[in-house]
Backbone as a chain_set.jsonl record, in Angstrom:
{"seq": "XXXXXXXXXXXXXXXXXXXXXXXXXXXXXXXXXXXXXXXXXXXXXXXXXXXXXXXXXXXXXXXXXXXXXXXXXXXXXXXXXXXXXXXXXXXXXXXXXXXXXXXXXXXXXXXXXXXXXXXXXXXXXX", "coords": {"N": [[18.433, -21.807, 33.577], [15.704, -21.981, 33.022], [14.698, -21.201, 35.194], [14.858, -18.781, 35.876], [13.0, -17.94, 33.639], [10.971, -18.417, 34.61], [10.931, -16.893, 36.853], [8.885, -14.137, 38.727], [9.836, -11.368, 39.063], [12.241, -10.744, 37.601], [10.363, -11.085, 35.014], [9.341, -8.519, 35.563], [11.002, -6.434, 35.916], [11.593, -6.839, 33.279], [9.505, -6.274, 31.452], [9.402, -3.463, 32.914], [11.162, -2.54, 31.826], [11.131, -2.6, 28.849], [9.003, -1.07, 28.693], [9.609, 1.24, 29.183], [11.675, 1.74, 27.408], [10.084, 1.921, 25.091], [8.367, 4.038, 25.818], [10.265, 6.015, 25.841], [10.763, 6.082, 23.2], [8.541, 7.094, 21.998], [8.007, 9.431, 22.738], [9.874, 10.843, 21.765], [9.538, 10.961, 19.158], [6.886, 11.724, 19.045], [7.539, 14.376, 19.789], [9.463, 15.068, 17.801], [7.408, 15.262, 15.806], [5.816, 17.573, 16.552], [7.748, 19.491, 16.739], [8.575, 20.042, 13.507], [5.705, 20.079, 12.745], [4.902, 22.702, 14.003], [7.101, 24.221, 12.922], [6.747, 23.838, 10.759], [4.287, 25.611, 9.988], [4.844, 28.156, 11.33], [6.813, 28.955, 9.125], [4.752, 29.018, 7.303], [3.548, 30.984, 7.599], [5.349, 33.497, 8.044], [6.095, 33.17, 5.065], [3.954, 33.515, 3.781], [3.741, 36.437, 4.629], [6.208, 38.053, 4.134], [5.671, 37.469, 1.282], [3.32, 38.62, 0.866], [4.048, 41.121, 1.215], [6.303, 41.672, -0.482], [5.137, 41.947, -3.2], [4.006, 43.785, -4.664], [5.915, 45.19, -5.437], [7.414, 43.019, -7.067], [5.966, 42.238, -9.141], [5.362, 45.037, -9.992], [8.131, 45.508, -11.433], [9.348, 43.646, -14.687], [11.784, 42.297, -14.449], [11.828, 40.441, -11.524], [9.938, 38.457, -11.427], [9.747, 36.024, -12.086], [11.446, 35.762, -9.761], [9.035, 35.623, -8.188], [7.162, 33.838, -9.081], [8.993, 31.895, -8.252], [8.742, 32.057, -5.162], [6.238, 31.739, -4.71], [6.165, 29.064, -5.075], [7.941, 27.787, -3.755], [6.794, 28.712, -1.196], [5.045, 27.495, -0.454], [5.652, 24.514, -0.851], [7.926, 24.193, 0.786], [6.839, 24.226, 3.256], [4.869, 22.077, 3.416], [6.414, 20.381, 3.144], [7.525, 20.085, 5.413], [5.085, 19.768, 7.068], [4.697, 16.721, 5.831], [6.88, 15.251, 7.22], [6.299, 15.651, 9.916], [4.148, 14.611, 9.859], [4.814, 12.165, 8.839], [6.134, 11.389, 11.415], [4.6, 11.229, 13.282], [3.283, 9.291, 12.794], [5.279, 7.088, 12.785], [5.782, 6.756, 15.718], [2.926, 6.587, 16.593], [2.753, 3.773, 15.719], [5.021, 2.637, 16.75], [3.756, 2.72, 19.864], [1.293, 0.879, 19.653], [2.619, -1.048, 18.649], [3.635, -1.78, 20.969], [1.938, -2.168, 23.03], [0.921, -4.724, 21.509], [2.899, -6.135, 21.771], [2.939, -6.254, 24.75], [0.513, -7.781, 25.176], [0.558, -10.222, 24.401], [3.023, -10.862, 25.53], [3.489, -12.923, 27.453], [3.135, -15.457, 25.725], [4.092, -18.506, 25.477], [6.352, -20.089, 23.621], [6.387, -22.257, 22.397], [4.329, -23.558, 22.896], [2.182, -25.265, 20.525], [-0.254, -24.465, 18.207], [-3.596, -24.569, 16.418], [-4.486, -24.687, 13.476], [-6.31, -22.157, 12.383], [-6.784, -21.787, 15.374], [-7.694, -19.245, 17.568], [-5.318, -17.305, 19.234], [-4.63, -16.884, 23.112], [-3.226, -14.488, 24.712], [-1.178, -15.615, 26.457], [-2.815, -17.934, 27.864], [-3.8, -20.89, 27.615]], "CA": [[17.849, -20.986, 32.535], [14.182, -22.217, 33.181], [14.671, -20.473, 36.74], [14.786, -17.231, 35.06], [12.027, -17.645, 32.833], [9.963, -18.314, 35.483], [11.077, -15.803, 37.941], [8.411, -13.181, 38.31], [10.919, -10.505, 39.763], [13.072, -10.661, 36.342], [9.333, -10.78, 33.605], [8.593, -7.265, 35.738], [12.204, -5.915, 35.321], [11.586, -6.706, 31.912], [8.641, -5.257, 31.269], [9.811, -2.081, 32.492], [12.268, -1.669, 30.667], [10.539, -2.441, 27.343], [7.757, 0.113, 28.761], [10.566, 2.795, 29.305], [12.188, 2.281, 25.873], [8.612, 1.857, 23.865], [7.596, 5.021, 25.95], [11.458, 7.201, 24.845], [10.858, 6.177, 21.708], [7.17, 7.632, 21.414], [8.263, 10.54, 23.434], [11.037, 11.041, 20.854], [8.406, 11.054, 17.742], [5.787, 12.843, 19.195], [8.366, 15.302, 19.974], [9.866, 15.513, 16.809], [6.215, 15.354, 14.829], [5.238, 18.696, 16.857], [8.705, 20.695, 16.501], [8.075, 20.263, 12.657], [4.292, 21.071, 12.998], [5.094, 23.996, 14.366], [8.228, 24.288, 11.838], [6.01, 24.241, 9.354], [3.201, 26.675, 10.076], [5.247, 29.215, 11.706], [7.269, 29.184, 8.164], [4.336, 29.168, 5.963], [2.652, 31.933, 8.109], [6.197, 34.315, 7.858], [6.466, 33.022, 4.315], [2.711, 34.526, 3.461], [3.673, 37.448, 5.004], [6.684, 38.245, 2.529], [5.296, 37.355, -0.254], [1.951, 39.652, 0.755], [4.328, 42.507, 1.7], [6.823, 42.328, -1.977], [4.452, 41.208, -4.341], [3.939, 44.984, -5.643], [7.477, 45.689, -6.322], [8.08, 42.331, -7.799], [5.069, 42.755, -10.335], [6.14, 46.354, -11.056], [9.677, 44.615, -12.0], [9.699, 42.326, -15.076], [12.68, 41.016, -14.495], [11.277, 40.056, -10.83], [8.745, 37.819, -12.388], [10.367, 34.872, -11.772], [11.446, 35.523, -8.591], [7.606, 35.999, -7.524], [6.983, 32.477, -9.282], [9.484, 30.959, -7.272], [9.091, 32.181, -4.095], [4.906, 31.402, -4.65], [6.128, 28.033, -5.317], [8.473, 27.852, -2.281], [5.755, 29.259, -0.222], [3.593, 26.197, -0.325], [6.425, 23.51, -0.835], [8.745, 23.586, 2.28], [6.035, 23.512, 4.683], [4.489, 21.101, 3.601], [7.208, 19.198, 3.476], [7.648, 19.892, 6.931], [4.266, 18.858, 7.57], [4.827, 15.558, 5.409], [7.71, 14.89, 7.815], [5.55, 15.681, 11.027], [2.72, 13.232, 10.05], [5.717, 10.679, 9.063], [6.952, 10.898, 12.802], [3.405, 11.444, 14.666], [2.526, 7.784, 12.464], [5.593, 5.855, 13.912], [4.787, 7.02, 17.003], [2.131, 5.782, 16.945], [2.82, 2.072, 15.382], [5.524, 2.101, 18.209], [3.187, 2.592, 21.038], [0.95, 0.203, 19.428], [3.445, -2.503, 19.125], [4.222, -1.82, 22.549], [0.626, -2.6, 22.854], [0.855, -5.778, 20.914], [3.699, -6.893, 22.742], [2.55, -6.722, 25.999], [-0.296, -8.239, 25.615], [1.348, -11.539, 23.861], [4.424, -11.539, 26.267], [3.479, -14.261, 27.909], [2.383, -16.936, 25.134], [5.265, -19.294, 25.318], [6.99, -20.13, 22.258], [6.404, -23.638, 22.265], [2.665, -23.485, 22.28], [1.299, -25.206, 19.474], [-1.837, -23.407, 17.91], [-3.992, -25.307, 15.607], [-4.661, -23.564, 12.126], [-7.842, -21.1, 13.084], [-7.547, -21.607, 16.588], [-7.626, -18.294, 18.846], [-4.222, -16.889, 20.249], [-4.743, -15.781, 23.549], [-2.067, -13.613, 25.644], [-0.694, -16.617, 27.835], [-3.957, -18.942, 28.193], [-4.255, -22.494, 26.94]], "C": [[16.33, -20.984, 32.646], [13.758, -21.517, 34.075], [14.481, -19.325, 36.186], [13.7, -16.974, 34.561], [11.164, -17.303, 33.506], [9.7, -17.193, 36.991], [10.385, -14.31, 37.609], [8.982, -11.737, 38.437], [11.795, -10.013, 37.715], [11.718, -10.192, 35.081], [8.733, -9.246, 34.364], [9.971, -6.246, 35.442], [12.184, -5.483, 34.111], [10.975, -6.406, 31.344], [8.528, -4.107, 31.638], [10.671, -1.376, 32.052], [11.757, -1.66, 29.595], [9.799, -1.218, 27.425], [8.799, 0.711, 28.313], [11.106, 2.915, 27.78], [10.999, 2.545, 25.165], [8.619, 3.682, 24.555], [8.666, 6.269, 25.064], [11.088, 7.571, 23.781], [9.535, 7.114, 20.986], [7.301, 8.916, 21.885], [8.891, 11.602, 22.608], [10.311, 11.477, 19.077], [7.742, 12.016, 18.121], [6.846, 14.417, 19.3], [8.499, 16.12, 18.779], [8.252, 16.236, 15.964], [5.81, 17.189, 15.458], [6.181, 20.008, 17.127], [8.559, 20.646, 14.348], [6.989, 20.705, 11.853], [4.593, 22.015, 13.251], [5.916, 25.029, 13.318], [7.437, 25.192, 10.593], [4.783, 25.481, 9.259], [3.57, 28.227, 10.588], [6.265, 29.949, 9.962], [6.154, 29.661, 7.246], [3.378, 30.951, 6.389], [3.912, 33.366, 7.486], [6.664, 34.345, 6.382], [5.606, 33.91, 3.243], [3.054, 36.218, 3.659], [4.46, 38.119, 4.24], [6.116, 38.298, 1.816], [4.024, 38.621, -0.379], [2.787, 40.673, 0.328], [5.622, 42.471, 0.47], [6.066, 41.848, -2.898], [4.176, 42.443, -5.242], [4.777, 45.178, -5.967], [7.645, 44.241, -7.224], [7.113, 42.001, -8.901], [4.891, 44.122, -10.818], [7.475, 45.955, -12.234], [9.707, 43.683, -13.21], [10.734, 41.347, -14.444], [12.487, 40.224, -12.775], [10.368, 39.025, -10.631], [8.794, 36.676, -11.823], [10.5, 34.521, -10.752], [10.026, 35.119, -7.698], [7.222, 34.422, -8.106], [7.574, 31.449, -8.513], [9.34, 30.763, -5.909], [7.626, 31.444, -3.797], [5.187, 29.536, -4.674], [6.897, 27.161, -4.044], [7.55, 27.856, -0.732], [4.941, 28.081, 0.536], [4.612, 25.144, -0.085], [7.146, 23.225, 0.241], [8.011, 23.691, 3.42], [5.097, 22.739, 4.366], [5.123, 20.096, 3.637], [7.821, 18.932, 4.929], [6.481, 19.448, 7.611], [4.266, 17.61, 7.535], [5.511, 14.988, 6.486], [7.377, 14.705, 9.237], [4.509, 14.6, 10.793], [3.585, 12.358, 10.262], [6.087, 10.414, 10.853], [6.01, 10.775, 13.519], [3.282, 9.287, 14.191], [3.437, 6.929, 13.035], [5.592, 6.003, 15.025], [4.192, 6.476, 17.738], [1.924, 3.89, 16.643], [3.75, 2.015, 16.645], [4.66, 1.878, 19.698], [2.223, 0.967, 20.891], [1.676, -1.122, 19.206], [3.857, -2.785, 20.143], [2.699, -2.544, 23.223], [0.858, -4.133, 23.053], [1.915, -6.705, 21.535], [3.577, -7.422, 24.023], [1.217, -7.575, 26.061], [-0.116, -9.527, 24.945], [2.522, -11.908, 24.686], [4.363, -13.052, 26.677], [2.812, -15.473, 27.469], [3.758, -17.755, 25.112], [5.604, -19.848, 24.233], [6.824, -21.247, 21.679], [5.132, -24.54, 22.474], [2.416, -23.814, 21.079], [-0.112, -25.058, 19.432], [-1.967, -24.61, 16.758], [-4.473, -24.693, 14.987], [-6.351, -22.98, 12.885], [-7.953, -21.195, 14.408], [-6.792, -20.089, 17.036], [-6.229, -18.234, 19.521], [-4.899, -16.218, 21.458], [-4.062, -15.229, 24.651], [-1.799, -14.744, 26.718], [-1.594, -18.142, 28.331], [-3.739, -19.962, 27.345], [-5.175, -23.13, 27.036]], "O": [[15.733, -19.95, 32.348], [12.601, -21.099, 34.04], [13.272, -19.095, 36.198], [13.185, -15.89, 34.833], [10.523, -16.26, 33.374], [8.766, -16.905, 37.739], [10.8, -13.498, 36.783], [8.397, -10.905, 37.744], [11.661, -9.012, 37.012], [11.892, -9.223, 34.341], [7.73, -8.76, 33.841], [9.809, -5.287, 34.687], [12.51, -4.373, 33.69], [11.467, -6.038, 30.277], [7.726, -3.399, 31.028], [10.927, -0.181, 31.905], [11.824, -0.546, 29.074], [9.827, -0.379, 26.525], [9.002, 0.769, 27.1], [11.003, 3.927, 27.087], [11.001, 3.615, 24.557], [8.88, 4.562, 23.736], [8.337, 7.056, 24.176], [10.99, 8.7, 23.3], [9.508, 7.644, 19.875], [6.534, 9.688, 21.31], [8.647, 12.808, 22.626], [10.748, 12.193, 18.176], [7.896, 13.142, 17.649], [6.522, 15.431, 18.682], [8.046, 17.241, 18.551], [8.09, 17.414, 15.648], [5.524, 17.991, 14.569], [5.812, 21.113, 17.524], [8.389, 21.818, 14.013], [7.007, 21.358, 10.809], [4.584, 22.607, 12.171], [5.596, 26.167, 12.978], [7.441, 26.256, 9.974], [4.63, 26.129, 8.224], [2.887, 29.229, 10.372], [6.35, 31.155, 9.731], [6.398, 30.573, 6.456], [2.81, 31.735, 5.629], [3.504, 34.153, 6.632], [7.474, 35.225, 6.087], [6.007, 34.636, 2.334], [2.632, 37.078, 2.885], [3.882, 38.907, 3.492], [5.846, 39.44, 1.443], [3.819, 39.339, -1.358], [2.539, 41.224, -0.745], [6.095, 43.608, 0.471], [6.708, 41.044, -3.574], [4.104, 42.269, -6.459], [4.75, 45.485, -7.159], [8.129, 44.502, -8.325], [7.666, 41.313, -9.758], [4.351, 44.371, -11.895], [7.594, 46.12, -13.448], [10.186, 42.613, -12.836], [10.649, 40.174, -14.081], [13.157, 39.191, -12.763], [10.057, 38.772, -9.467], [7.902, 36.301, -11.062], [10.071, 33.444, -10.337], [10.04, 34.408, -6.693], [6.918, 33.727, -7.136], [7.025, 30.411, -8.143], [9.643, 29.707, -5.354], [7.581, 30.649, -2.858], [4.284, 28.818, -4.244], [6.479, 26.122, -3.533], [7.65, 27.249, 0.333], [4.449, 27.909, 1.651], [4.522, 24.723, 1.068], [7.091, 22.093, 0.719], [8.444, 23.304, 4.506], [4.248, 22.676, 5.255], [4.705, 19.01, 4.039], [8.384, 17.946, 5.403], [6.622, 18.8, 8.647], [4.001, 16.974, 8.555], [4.864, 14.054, 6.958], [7.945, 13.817, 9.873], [4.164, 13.81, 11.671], [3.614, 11.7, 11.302], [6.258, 9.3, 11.348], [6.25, 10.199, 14.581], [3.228, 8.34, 14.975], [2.992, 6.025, 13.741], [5.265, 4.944, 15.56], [4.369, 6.009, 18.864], [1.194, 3.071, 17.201], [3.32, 1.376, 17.605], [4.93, 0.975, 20.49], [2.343, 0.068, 21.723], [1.217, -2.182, 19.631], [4.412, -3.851, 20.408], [2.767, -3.546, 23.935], [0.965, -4.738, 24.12], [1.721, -7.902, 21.745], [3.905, -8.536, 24.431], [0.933, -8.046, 27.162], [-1.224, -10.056, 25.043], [3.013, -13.035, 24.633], [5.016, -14.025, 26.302], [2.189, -16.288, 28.15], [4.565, -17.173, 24.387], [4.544, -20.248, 23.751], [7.072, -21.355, 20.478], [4.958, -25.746, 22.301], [2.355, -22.876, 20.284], [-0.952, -25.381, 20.272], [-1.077, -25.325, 16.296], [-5.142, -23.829, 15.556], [-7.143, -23.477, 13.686], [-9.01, -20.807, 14.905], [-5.595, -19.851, 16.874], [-5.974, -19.1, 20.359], [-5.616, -15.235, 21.27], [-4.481, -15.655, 25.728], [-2.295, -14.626, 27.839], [-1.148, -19.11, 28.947], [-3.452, -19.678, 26.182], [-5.238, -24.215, 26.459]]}, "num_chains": 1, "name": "protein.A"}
């Protein structure tokens, strides 16, 4: 089991595989974050454009009234909630890459390193 640990062949194996998943996973966010960006602006742009192009008939209309309140209220609300949903995925994203970060550059402190209160972690060194 110690043979392993120490085998540099196996800690490069294993560091590319963590890369490859950390990278999917950020691949997989960013992805998403910029099909909802898009989501969202292509909606609020076609959503403007309605609303420009019945807004005279549905303020000729009382009973329309409403509709024109809702749709103004619509207008604004589901893309931004598609933006909301695009930041949410750009931000883990980005904490994933960054823990991918944080990982690699701690891999190799050994577990059984004692640290003395305020002293300095640093990536593998003693």
């Amino acid at each position: 089991m110690r043979e392993n640990k120490n085998n540099p062949e196996l800690k490069i194996r294993s560091t590319e595989r963590d890369y490859k998943y950390i990278s999917r996973i950020t691949d997989r966010y960013a992805g998403l974050s910029l099909v909802f960006l898009t989501a969202g602006i292509v909606l609020w742009t076609v959503m403007n454009i309605i609303f420009d192009t019945c807004i005279d008939s549905w303020k000729a209309d009382p009973e329309l009234n409403n509709l024109r309140y809702m749709w103004n209220i619509l207008m604004y609300a589901i893309p931004c909630t598609l933006w909301a949903l695009a930041s949410g995925f750009f931000c883990c994203g980005l904490s994933a890459a960054f823990m991918c970060i944080i990982r690699q550059k701690y891999h190799d402190t050994p577990a059984e390193t004692p640290y003395a209160p305020g002293e300095h972690i640093k990536g593998g060194q003693q």
